[in-house]
Coordinates of C-alpha atoms in Angstrom, one line a residue:
M1 CA 0.0 0.0 0.0
S2 CA 2.7 2.4 0.9
S3 CA 4.4 1.8 -2.4
G4 CA 1.3 2.9 -4.2
L5 CA 1.1 6.3 -2.5
I6 CA 2.1 9.1 -4.8
K7 CA 4.5 11.4 -3.0
K8 CA 3.7 15.0 -3.9
K9 CA 6.7 17.3 -4.2
Q10 CA 6.5 19.9 -1.6
P11 CA 7.0 23.4 -2.9
D12 CA 10.4 24.9 -2.1
S13 CA 9.9 27.9 0.2
S14 CA 13.0 29.4 -1.1
T15 CA 11.4 29.9 -4.5
F16 CA 8.8 32.1 -3.0
V17 CA 11.4 34.1 -1.1
R18 CA 13.4 34.6 -4.3
N19 CA 10.3 35.7 -6.2
Q20 CA 9.1 38.2 -3.7
P21 CA 9.7 41.8 -4.6
L22 CA 12.2 43.7 -2.5
R23 CA 9.8 46.1 -0.8
N24 CA 11.8 47.1 2.2
P25 CA 14.3 49.4 0.4
V26 CA 11.5 51.1 -1.4
E27 CA 9.5 51.7 1.8
S28 CA 12.7 52.9 3.5
Q29 CA 13.3 55.3 0.6
T30 CA 9.8 56.7 0.8
S31 CA 10.0 57.1 4.5
E32 CA 13.2 59.1 4.1
K33 CA 11.6 61.4 1.5
D34 CA 8.6 62.0 3.8
F35 CA 11.0 62.8 6.7
D36 CA 13.0 65.2 4.6
A37 CA 9.7 67.0 3.5
N38 CA 8.5 67.2 7.0
F39 CA 11.8 68.4 8.3
S40 CA 11.7 71.2 5.6
D41 CA 8.3 72.2 6.8
L42 CA 9.6 72.3 10.4
Q43 CA 12.4 74.6 9.4
Q44 CA 10.0 77.0 7.7
L45 CA 7.8 76.9 10.8
Q46 CA 10.7 77.8 13.0
L47 CA 11.8 80.6 10.7
W48 CA 8.4 82.2 10.9
A49 CA 8.2 81.7 14.7
G50 CA 11.5 83.4 15.1
A51 CA 10.4 86.3 12.9
L52 CA 7.3 86.8 15.0
V53 CA 9.4 87.0 18.1
V54 CA 11.4 89.8 16.6
L55 CA 8.2 91.7 15.6
P56 CA 7.6 93.4 19.0
V57 CA 11.2 94.8 19.0
F58 CA 10.8 96.8 15.9
V59 CA 7.0 97.5 15.9
Q60 CA 5.5 97.2 19.3
A61 CA 8.1 99.1 21.4
P62 CA 7.8 102.4 19.5
W63 CA 4.1 102.0 19.0
V64 CA 3.4 101.6 22.7
R65 CA 5.4 104.7 23.5
L66 CA 3.4 106.8 21.1
N67 CA -0.1 105.3 21.7
P68 CA -0.5 102.3 24.1
L69 CA -4.3 102.1 23.7
S70 CA -4.2 101.6 19.9
A71 CA -1.3 99.1 20.3
C72 CA -3.5 97.1 22.7
L73 CA -6.4 97.2 20.3
F74 CA -4.2 95.7 17.6
T75 CA -4.5 92.5 19.6
L76 CA -8.1 92.2 18.3
F77 CA -6.8 92.5 14.8
L78 CA -4.3 89.7 15.4
L79 CA -7.1 87.5 16.7
A80 CA -9.7 88.5 14.1
F81 CA -7.1 87.6 11.4
G82 CA -5.5 84.6 13.0
I83 CA -8.4 82.6 14.3
P84 CA -10.3 82.3 10.9
L85 CA -7.0 81.6 9.1
A86 CA -6.3 78.8 11.5
L87 CA -9.8 77.3 11.2
I88 CA -10.4 77.5 7.4
G89 CA -7.0 78.1 5.9
Q90 CA -5.0 75.5 4.0
R91 CA -2.1 73.8 5.6
G92 CA 0.5 76.5 5.6
W93 CA -1.9 79.4 6.2
A94 CA -3.6 77.5 9.0
V95 CA -0.2 77.2 10.8
A96 CA 0.4 80.9 10.3
G97 CA -3.0 81.6 11.8
E98 CA -2.2 79.6 14.9
L99 CA 1.1 81.4 15.3
L100 CA -0.7 84.8 15.1
V101 CA -3.0 83.7 17.8
G102 CA 0.0 82.9 20.0
V103 CA 1.6 86.2 19.1
S104 CA -1.6 88.0 20.2
G105 CA -1.1 86.8 23.8
S106 CA 2.5 88.1 24.0
W107 CA 1.5 91.3 22.2
L108 CA -1.3 92.1 24.6
A109 CA 0.8 91.4 27.7
G110 CA 3.6 93.6 26.3
C111 CA 1.3 96.5 25.5
L112 CA -0.2 96.4 29.0
Y113 CA 3.1 96.5 30.7
W114 CA 5.1 98.9 28.5
G115 CA 2.1 101.2 28.1
W116 CA 1.2 101.7 31.7
L117 CA 3.6 99.9 34.1
R118 CA 7.0 100.2 32.5
T119 CA 8.5 101.9 35.6
Q120 CA 7.5 98.9 37.8
P121 CA 10.0 96.1 37.0
L122 CA 8.5 93.7 39.6
W123 CA 5.2 93.8 37.6
H124 CA 6.9 92.8 34.4
L125 CA 6.6 89.0 34.7
P126 CA 3.2 89.0 36.3
V127 CA 1.7 91.1 33.5
E128 CA 3.5 89.1 30.9
S129 CA 1.7 86.0 32.4
V130 CA -1.7 87.5 32.0
V131 CA -2.6 84.9 29.3
L132 CA -0.9 82.0 31.1
P133 CA -4.1 80.1 32.2
I134 CA -5.5 80.2 28.7
A135 CA -2.2 79.0 27.2
L136 CA -2.0 76.1 29.6
L137 CA -5.5 75.0 28.7
G138 CA -4.6 75.4 25.0
L139 CA -1.9 72.8 25.2
S140 CA -4.5 70.0 25.3
S141 CA -6.5 71.5 22.4
R142 CA -6.0 72.2 18.7
W143 CA -4.4 75.5 19.7
R144 CA -1.3 73.9 21.2
L145 CA 0.9 75.6 18.6
S146 CA -0.4 79.0 19.7
S147 CA 0.2 78.0 23.3
S148 CA 3.7 76.8 22.7
F149 CA 4.6 80.1 21.1
Y150 CA 3.3 82.1 24.0
L151 CA 4.7 79.8 26.7
A152 CA 8.1 79.7 25.2
S153 CA 8.1 83.5 24.9
L154 CA 7.1 83.7 28.6
L155 CA 9.9 81.3 29.6
G156 CA 12.4 83.5 27.7
T157 CA 11.1 86.6 29.4
A158 CA 11.4 84.9 32.8
C159 CA 15.0 83.9 32.1
T160 CA 15.8 87.4 31.0
D161 CA 14.3 89.0 34.1
L162 CA 16.0 86.5 36.4
M163 CA 19.4 87.4 34.9
M164 CA 18.6 91.1 35.3
V165 CA 18.0 90.5 39.0
M166 CA 21.1 88.4 39.4
T167 CA 23.3 91.0 37.6
G168 CA 21.9 94.0 39.4
V169 CA 20.5 95.6 36.3
M170 CA 16.9 95.4 37.5
N171 CA 17.5 98.1 40.1
Q172 CA 18.5 100.5 37.3
W173 CA 15.4 99.7 35.2
P174 CA 13.1 102.4 36.7
V175 CA 15.9 105.0 36.6
V176 CA 16.5 104.4 32.9
V177 CA 12.8 104.4 31.7
M178 CA 11.9 107.5 33.9
A179 CA 14.9 109.6 32.8
P180 CA 14.5 112.5 30.5
L181 CA 15.0 111.7 26.8
Q182 CA 18.4 113.5 26.8
Q183 CA 19.7 111.5 29.7
A184 CA 18.2 108.1 29.1
P185 CA 20.7 106.9 26.4
R186 CA 23.7 107.7 28.7
L187 CA 22.1 105.9 31.7
L188 CA 21.3 102.8 29.6
H189 CA 24.8 102.8 28.2
E190 CA 26.3 102.9 31.7
T191 CA 23.9 100.2 32.9
A192 CA 24.9 97.9 30.0
K193 CA 28.6 98.5 30.8
Q194 CA 28.0 96.9 34.3
L195 CA 27.4 93.6 32.5
L196 CA 30.9 93.6 31.0
H197 CA 32.5 92.8 34.4
P198 CA 33.7 89.2 34.9
L199 CA 31.0 87.9 37.2
P200 CA 27.9 89.3 35.4
L201 CA 29.4 88.3 32.0
I202 CA 30.0 84.7 33.2
A203 CA 26.4 84.6 34.6
L204 CA 25.0 85.8 31.2
V205 CA 27.1 83.3 29.2
C206 CA 26.0 80.4 31.5
A207 CA 22.3 81.4 31.3
A208 CA 22.5 81.7 27.5
T209 CA 24.2 78.3 27.2
L210 CA 21.5 76.7 29.4
I211 CA 18.7 78.2 27.3
V212 CA 20.3 77.1 24.1
L213 CA 20.8 73.5 25.5
L214 CA 17.1 73.5 26.5
A215 CA 16.2 74.6 23.0
Q216 CA 18.4 71.9 21.5
A217 CA 16.7 69.3 23.7
M218 CA 13.3 70.5 22.3
Q219 CA 14.7 70.4 18.8
Q220 CA 15.6 66.7 19.3
K221 CA 12.0 65.9 20.0
T222 CA 11.0 67.2 16.6
H223 CA 12.7 64.1 15.1
L224 CA 10.2 61.8 16.8
A225 CA 7.0 60.7 15.1
S226 CA 4.6 62.6 17.3
E227 CA 1.7 65.0 17.0
F228 CA 3.7 67.5 19.1
R229 CA 6.6 67.9 16.6
N230 CA 5.4 71.3 15.5
T231 CA 4.9 72.3 19.2
W232 CA 8.5 71.5 20.1
A233 CA 9.8 73.1 16.9
V234 CA 8.1 76.4 17.7
A235 CA 9.2 76.4 21.4
S236 CA 12.8 75.7 20.3
A237 CA 12.9 78.5 17.8
V238 CA 11.3 81.0 20.2
L239 CA 13.9 80.3 22.9
V240 CA 16.9 80.6 20.5
T241 CA 15.5 83.8 19.1
T242 CA 15.0 85.3 22.6
V243 CA 18.7 84.7 23.4
I244 CA 19.7 86.3 20.1
I245 CA 17.5 89.4 20.8
D246 CA 18.9 89.8 24.3
G247 CA 22.4 89.7 22.9
L248 CA 21.5 92.3 20.2
F249 CA 19.8 94.4 22.9
L250 CA 23.0 94.4 25.0
I251 CA 25.1 95.3 21.9
A252 CA 22.7 98.1 21.0
A253 CA 22.8 99.5 24.5
L254 CA 26.6 99.6 24.4
I255 CA 26.9 101.0 20.9
N256 CA 23.8 103.1 20.3
P257 CA 21.3 103.0 23.2
G258 CA 18.6 104.7 21.1
L259 CA 18.2 101.6 19.0
S260 CA 17.5 99.3 21.9
G261 CA 13.8 99.9 22.0
L262 CA 13.7 100.5 25.7
I263 CA 13.9 104.3 25.6

């Protein structure tokens, strides 16, 4: 009986292996292209976030000195333009709208302080934090990009104020902003020169280094496949730009105090 059984030849599994298309390299190549495209989008996002941090230096500061009320009302324009753009705009425009909503929080806080409380340095950080509760709630909503911009700006402001306290510059703040226009540049220049002594200079360099390292840690998180990639990218760009602006402010105060925006 056993001799009558027909033994069927089993298919060689290696044949199927050899005949399978090589998909992994193709999938890997596609993934790399997608990553490069996303990384390019993140770079553009960071560029715009950094530009919007610089905006108050050249626009808000002189505007608030001339007419603080109209500068405050400009917050409504930012919201009226940013919110619809974020809700109904296409991909790039929607992101721009979310950034404008984040800028509106920093803009309003800056106008309130520099318009009416600029001679009270202790009120600077509390007033800048006026939108903090809304921003914290926004982190768990579709507005987390707006929140990340405002919160990173606030963190940069807090670091700047802390260093002003540690270096003794905070005590000179009311003196500089209350001085007559003819004396203010000289006072600001003398205050900036105090930062060139060894201990204040070391403190500033250490603080700037820590902020940059924190920004780099945030930047590393943008390489992860997460819905928070844009959020980390914006926060990183805002912190780095804050350090750059502080450095430019110090240079301006030393070379041409009138360009600093404080007076």
